[in-house]
Tab-separated table of C-alpha atoms and ligand atoms in Angstrom:
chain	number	residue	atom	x	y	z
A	236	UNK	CA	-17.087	39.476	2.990
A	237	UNK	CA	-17.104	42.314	5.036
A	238	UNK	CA	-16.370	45.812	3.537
A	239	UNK	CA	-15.338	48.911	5.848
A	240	UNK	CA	-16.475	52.163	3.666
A	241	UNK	CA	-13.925	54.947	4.239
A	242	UNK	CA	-14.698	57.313	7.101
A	243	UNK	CA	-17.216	60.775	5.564
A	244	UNK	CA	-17.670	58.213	2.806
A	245	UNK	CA	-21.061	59.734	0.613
A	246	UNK	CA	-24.877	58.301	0.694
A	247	UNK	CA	-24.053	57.533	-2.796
A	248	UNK	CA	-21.301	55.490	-2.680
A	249	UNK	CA	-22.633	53.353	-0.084
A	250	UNK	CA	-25.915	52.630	-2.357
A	251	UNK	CA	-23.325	52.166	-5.489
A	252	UNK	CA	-21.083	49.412	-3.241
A	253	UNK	CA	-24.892	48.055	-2.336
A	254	UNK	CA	-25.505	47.706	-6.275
A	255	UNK	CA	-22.190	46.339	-6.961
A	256	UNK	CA	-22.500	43.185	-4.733
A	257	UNK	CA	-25.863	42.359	-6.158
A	258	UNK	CA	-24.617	42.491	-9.117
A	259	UNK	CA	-21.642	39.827	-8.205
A	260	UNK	CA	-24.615	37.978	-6.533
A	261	UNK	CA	-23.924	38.660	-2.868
A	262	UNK	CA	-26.739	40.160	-0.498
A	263	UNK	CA	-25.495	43.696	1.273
A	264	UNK	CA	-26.728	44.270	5.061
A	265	UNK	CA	-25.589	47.710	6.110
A	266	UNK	CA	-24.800	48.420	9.373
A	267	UNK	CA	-24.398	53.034	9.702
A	268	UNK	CA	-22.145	53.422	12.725
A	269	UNK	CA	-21.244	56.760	14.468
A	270	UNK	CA	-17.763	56.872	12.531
A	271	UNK	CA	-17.980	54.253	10.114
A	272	UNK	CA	-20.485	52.575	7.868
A	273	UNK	CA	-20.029	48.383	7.055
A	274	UNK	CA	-21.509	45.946	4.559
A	275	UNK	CA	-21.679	42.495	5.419
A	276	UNK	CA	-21.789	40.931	2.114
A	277	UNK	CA	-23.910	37.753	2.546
A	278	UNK	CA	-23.527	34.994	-0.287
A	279	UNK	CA	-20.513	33.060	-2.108
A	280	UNK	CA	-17.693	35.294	-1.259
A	281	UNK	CA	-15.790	32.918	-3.724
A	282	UNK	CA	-17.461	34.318	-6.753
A	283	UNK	CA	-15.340	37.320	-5.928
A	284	UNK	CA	-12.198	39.073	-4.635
A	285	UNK	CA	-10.921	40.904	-2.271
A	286	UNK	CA	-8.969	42.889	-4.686
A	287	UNK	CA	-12.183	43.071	-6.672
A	288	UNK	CA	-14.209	44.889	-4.220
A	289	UNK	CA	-11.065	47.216	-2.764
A	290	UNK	CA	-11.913	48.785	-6.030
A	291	UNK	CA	-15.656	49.514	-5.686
A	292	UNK	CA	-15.640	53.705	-4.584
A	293	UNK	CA	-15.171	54.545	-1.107
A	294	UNK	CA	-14.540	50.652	0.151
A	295	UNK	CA	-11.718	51.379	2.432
A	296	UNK	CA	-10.529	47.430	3.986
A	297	UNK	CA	-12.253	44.530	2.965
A	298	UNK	CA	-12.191	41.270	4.700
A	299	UNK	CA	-12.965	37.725	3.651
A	300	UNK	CA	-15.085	35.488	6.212
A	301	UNK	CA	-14.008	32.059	4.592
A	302	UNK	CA	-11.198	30.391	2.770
A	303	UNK	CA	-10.787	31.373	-0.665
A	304	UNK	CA	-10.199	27.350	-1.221
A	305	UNK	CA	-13.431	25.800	-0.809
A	306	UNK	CA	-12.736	21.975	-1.337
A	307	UNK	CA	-9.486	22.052	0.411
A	308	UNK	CA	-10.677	23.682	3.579
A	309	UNK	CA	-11.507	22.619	7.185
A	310	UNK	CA	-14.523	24.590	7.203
A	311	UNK	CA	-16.095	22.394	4.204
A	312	UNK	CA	-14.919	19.046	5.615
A	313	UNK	CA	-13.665	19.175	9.658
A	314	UNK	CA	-12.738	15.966	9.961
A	315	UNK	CA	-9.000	14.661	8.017
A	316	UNK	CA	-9.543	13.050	4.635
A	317	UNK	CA	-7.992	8.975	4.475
A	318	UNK	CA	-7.970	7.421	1.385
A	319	UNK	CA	-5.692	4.464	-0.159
A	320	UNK	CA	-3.294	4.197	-2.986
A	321	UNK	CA	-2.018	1.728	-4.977
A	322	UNK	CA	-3.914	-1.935	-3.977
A	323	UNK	CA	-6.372	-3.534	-6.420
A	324	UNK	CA	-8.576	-0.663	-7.435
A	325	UNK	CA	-5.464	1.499	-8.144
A	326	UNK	CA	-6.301	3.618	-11.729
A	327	UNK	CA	-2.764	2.338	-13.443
A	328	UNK	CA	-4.288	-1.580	-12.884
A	329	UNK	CA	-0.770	-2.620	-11.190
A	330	UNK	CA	-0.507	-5.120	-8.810
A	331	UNK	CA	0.623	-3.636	-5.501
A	332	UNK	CA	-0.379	-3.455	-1.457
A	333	UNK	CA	-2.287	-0.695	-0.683
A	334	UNK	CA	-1.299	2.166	1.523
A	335	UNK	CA	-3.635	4.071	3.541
A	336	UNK	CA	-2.650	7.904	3.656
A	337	UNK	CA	-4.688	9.910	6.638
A	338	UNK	CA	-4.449	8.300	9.396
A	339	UNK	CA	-3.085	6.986	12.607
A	340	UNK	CA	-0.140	5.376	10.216
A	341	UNK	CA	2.436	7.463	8.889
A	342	UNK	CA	3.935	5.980	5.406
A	343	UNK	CA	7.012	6.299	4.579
A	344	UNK	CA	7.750	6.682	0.315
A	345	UNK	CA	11.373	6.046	-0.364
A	346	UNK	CA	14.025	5.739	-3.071
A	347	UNK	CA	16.116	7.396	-5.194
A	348	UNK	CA	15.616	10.687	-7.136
A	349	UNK	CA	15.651	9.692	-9.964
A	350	UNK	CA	15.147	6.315	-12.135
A	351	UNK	CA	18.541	5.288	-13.818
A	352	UNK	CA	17.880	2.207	-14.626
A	353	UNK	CA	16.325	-1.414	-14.396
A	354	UNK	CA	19.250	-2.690	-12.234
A	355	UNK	CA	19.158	0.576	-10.029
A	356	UNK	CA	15.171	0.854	-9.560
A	357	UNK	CA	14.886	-2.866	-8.908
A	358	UNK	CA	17.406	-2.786	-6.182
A	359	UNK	CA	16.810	0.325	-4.819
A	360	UNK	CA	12.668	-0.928	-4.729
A	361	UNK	CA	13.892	-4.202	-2.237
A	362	UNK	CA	16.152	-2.143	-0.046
A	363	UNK	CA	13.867	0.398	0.824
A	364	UNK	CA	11.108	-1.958	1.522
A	365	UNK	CA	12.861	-4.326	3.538
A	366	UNK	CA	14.000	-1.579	5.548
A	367	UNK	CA	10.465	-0.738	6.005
A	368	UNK	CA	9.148	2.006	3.158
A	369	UNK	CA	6.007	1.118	2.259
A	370	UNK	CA	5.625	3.218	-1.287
A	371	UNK	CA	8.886	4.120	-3.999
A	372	UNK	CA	9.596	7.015	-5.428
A	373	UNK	CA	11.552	7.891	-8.443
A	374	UNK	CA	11.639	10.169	-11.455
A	375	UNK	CA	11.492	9.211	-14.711
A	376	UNK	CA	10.952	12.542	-15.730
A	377	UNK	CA	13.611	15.062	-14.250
A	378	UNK	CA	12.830	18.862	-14.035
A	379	UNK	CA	16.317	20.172	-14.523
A	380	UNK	CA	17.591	23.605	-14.086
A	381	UNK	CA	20.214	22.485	-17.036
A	382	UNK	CA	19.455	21.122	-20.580
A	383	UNK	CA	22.615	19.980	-20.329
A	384	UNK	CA	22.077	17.171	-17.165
A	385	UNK	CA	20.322	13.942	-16.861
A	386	UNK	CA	16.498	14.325	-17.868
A	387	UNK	CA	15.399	11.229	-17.002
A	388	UNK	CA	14.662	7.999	-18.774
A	389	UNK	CA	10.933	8.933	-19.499
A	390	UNK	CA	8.301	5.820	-20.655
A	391	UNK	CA	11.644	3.480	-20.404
A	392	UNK	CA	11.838	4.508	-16.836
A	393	UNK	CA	8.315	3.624	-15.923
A	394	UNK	CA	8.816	0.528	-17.308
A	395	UNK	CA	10.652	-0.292	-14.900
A	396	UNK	CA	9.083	1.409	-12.208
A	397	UNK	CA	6.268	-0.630	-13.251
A	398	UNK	CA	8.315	-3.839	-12.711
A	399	UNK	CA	9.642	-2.643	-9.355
A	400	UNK	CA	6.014	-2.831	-8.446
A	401	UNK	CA	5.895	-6.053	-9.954
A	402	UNK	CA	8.624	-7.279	-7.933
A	403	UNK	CA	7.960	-5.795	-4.253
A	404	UNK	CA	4.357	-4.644	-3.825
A	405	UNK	CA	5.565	-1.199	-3.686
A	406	UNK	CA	3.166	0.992	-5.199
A	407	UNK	CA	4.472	4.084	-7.496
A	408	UNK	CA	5.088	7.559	-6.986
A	409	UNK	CA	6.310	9.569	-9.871
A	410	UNK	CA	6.704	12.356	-11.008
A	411	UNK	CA	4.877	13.947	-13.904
A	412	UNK	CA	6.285	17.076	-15.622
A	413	UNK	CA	3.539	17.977	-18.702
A	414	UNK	CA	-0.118	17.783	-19.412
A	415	UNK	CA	0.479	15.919	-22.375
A	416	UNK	CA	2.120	13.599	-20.143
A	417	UNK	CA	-0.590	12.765	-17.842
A	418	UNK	CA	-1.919	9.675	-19.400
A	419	UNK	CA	0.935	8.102	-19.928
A	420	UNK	CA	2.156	8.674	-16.076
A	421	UNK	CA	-1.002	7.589	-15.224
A	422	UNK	CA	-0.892	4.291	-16.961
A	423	UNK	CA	2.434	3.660	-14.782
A	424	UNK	CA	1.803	5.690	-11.650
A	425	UNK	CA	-0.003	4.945	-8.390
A	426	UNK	CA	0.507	8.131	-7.729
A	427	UNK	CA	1.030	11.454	-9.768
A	428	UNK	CA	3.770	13.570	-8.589
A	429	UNK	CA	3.635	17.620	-9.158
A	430	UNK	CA	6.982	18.745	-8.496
A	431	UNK	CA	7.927	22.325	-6.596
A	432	UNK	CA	8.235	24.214	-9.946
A	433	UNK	CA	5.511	23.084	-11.041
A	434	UNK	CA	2.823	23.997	-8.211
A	435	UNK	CA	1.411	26.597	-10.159
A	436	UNK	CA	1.313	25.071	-13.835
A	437	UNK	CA	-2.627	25.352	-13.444
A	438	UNK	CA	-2.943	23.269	-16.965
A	439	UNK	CA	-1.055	20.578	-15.530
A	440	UNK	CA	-3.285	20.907	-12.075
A	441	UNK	CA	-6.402	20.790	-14.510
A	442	UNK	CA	-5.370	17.796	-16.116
A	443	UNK	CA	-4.180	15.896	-12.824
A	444	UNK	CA	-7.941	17.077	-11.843
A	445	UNK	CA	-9.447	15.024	-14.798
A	446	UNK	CA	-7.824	11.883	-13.746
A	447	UNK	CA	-8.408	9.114	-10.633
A	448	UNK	CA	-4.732	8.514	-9.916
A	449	UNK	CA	-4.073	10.307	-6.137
A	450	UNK	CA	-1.855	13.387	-6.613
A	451	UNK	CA	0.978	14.084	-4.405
A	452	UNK	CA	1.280	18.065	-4.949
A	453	UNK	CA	4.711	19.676	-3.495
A	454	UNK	CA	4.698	23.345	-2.221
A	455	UNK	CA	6.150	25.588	-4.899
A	456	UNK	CA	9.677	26.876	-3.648
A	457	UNK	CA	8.313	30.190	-3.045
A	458	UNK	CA	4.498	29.718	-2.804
A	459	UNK	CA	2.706	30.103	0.299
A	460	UNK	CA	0.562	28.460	2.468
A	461	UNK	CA	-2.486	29.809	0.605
A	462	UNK	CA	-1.246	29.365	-2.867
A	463	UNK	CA	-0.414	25.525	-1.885
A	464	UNK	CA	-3.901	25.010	-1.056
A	465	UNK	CA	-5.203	27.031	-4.148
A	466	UNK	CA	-3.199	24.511	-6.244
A	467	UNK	CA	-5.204	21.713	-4.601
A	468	UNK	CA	-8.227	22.903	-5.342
A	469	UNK	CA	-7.794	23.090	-8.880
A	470	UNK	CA	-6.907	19.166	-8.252
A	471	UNK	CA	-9.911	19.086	-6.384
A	472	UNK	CA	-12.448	20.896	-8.242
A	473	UNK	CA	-11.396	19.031	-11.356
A	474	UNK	CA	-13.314	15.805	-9.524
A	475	UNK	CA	-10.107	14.430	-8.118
A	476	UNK	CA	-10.567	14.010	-4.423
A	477	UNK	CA	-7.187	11.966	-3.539
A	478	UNK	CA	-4.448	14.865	-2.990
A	479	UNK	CA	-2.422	14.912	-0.128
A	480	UNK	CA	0.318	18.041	0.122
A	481	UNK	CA	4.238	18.383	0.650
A	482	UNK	CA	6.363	20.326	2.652
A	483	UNK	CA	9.567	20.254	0.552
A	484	UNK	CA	11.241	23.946	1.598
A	485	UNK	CA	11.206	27.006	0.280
A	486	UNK	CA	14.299	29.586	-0.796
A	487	UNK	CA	15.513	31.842	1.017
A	488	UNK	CA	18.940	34.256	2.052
A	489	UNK	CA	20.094	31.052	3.839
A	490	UNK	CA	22.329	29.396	1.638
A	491	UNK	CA	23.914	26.603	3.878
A	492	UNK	CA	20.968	24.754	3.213
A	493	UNK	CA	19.669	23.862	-0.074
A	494	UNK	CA	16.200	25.001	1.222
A	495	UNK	CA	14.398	26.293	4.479
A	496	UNK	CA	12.637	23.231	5.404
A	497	UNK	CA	9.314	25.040	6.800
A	498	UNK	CA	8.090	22.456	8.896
A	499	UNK	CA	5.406	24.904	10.935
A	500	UNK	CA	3.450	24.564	7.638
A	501	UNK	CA	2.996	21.152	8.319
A	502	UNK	CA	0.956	21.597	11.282
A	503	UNK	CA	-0.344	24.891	9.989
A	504	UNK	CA	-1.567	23.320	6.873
A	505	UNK	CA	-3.180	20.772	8.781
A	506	UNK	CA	-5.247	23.431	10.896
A	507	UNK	CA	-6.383	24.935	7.231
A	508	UNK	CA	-7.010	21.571	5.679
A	509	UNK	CA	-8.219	18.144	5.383
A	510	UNK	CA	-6.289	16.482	2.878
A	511	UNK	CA	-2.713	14.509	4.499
A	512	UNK	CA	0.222	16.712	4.531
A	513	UNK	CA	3.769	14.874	3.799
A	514	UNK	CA	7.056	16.618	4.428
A	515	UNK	CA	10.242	15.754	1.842
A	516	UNK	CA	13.310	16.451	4.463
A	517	UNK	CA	15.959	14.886	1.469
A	518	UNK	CA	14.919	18.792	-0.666
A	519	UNK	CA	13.730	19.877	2.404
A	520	UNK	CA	17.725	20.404	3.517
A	521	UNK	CA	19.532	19.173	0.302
A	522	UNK	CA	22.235	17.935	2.925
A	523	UNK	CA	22.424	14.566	3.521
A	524	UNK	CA	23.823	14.852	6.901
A	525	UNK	CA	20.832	16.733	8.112
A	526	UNK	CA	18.399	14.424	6.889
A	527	UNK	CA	17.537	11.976	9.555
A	528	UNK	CA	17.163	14.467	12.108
A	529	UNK	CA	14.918	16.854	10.040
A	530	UNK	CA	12.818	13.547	9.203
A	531	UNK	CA	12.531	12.388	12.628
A	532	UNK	CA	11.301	16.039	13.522
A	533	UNK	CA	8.901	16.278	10.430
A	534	UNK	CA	6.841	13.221	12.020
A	535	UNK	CA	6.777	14.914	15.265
A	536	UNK	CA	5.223	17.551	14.219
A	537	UNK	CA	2.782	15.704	12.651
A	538	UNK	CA	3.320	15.021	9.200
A	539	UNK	CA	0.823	12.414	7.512
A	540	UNK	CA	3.939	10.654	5.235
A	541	UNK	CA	7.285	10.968	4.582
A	542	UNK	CA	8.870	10.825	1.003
A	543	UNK	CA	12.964	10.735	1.242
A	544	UNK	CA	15.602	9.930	-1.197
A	545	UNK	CA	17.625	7.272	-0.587
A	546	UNK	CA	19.668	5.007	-3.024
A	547	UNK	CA	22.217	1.624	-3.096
A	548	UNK	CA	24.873	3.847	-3.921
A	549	UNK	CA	24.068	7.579	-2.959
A	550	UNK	CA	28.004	9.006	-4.085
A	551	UNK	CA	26.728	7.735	-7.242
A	552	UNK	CA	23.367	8.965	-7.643
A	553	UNK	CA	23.031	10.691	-11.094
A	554	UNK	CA	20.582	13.821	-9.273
A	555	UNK	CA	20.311	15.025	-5.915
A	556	UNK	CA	23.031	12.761	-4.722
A	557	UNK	CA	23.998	15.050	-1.860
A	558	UNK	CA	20.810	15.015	-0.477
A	559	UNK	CA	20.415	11.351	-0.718
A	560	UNK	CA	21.041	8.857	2.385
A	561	UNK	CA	21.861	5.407	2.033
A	562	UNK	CA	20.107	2.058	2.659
A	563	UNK	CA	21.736	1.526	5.774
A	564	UNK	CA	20.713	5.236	7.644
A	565	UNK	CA	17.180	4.717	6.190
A	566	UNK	CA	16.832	1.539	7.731
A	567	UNK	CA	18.043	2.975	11.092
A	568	UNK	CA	15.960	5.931	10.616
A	569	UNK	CA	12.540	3.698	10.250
A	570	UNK	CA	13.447	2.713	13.316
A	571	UNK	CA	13.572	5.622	14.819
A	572	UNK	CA	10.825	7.217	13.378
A	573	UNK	CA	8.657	4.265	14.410
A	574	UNK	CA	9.897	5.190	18.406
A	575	UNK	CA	8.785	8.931	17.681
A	576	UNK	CA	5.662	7.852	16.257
A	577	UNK	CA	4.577	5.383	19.691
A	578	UNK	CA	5.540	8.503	21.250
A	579	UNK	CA	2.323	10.451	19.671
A	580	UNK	CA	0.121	7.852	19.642
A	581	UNK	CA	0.828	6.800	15.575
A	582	UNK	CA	2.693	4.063	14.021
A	583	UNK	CA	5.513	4.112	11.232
B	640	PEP	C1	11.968	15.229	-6.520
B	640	PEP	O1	11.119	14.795	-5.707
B	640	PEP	O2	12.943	14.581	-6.908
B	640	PEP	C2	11.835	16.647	-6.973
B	640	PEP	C3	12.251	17.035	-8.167
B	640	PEP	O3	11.293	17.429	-6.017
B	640	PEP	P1	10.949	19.015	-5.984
B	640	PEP	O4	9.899	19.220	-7.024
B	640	PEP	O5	10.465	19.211	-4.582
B	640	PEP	O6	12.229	19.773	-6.265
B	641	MN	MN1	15.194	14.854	-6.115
């Protein structure tokens, strides 16, 4: 850290901010200029703030030297993190292919929002994977601004995610909403899903932490770029080293869309991090029409995975159904995303 002392600041408030970061466990050099005087503050920065030592007397700016995230950063690990899911070794013991999330290859995670039921999940599961998704994705646990609308079909619903597995190799992404809920999810899940509202439920990050199942971790709706990567690292810290981030828009005055798909964090996240960073264009837009362009962009600028939402009958889709594309566009849209990906030297 670096602190700037306020200009005519006193002798003794320069020795008193000296005391202060020994205290905290940092080592003060002091540098007396002609105007002003600064203390490099040598050490763990992390074991402090920089609202903490704004506070110390006559401290007029301070400034931080590294990322407050420590596990999550570039600086601690420069080159990107790969790791698998699913495949032999996956925590939940289900029998699936592995994906690799990381590198050159770009995965694409695909289904419907939601799990409705065995017939649904099962179909949806062979449609998306013949079209060339190599993951599904589906709730069985909805987080729903209304009591009053479908919650999902909880442990029922994994069940059958399970047997989707079963069925097509597919390994699972789903979501999970609780902390008491984390075993059970786990048991199911390839991979553990922490929704936007959720980013910041730090006892449900902490418990994700404790476990081995990879954690996909959306951006909160109005978190930033800092905060997303602050959520990781209680993932991380925890001992869980598989997380990989998603871009899945944030709210703003624009209305037209259901979010601001903020696709510059995808390639801004992956200058601050190592971990993959996926990008959700079905909440992303919340418009089905704008989907497959917004998807095709998100892998051109970079995005490690894509998770859409697409389902055998999208008009009938009991959430998100507007944002939702059908089997048919997703197949064409592999396709296309697989040209865009040759073009930048990855593969779909
Ligand atoms: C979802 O993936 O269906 C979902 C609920 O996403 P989000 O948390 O981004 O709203
Ligand atoms: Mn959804």
């Amino acid at each position: 850290m670096i602190l700037v002392m306020r200009q005519g600041c006193s002798q003794e408030e320069v020795t008193n901010a000296e005391v202060r970061l020994k205290e905290i466990g940092l080592t003060p050099h002091t540098l007396f200029g002609v105007e002003r005087t600064v203390i490099a503050a040598i050490g763990d920065e992390r074991r402090t703030s920089v609202d903490e030592l704004s506070q110390i007397p006559g401290v007029d700016n301070v400034m931080p030297i590294l990322a407050p995230y420590k596990l999550a950063s570039r600086e601690s690990q420069p080159i990107p993190s790969t790791f698998d899911i699913g495949g032999a070794d996956s925590p939940c013991g289900g029998k699936s292919k592995a994906v690799t999330f990381g590198g050159k290859s770009i995965p694409i995670i695909a289904g419907p929002c939601a799990v409705e039921g065995r017939s649904q999940i099962l179909e949806a599961a062979h449609a998306v994977k013949e079209a060339g998704a190599v993951a599904l994705r589906a709730g069985a646990f909805k987080p729903r601004t209304s009591p009053y609308q479908f919650q999902g079909l909880a442990e029922e619903g994994l069940s059958y995610l399970a047997e989707a597995r079963e069925a097509t190799g597919l390994p699972i992404v789903t979501e999970v909403l609780a902390p008491a809920d984390v075993p059970l999810v786990a048991k199911y899940a390839d991979v553990l899903q922490i929704g936007t509202r959720n980013m910041q439920n730090f006892l449900l990050l902490r418990a994700c932490g404790a476990v081995k199942t990879p954690v996909l971790l959306k951006r909160g709706m109005s978190a930033s770029l800092e905060e997303h990567l602050l959520a990781a690292e209680y993932i991380l810290s925890g001992g869980n080293p598989r997380v990989m981030l998603c871009e899945r828009g944030i709210r703003t005055f624009e209305s037209y869309v259901r979010n601001t798909f903020a696709l510059a964090l995808v390639p801004a996240l992956k200058e601050k991090t190592h971990l993959p960073i996926l990008a959700d264009p079905s909440h992303g837009t919340g418009v089905r029409t704008l989907v497959p362009a917004m998807t095709r962009a998100s892998i051109a600028a970079g995005a490690d995975g894509i998770l859409i939402e697409v389902h055998p009958n999208p008009e009938k889709a009991l959430t998100d159904g507007a944002q939702t594309i059908s089997v048919k566009d997703f197949a064409k849209l592999v396709n296309e995303c697989r040209a865009i990906a040759e073009a930048i030297g990855r593969t779909v």
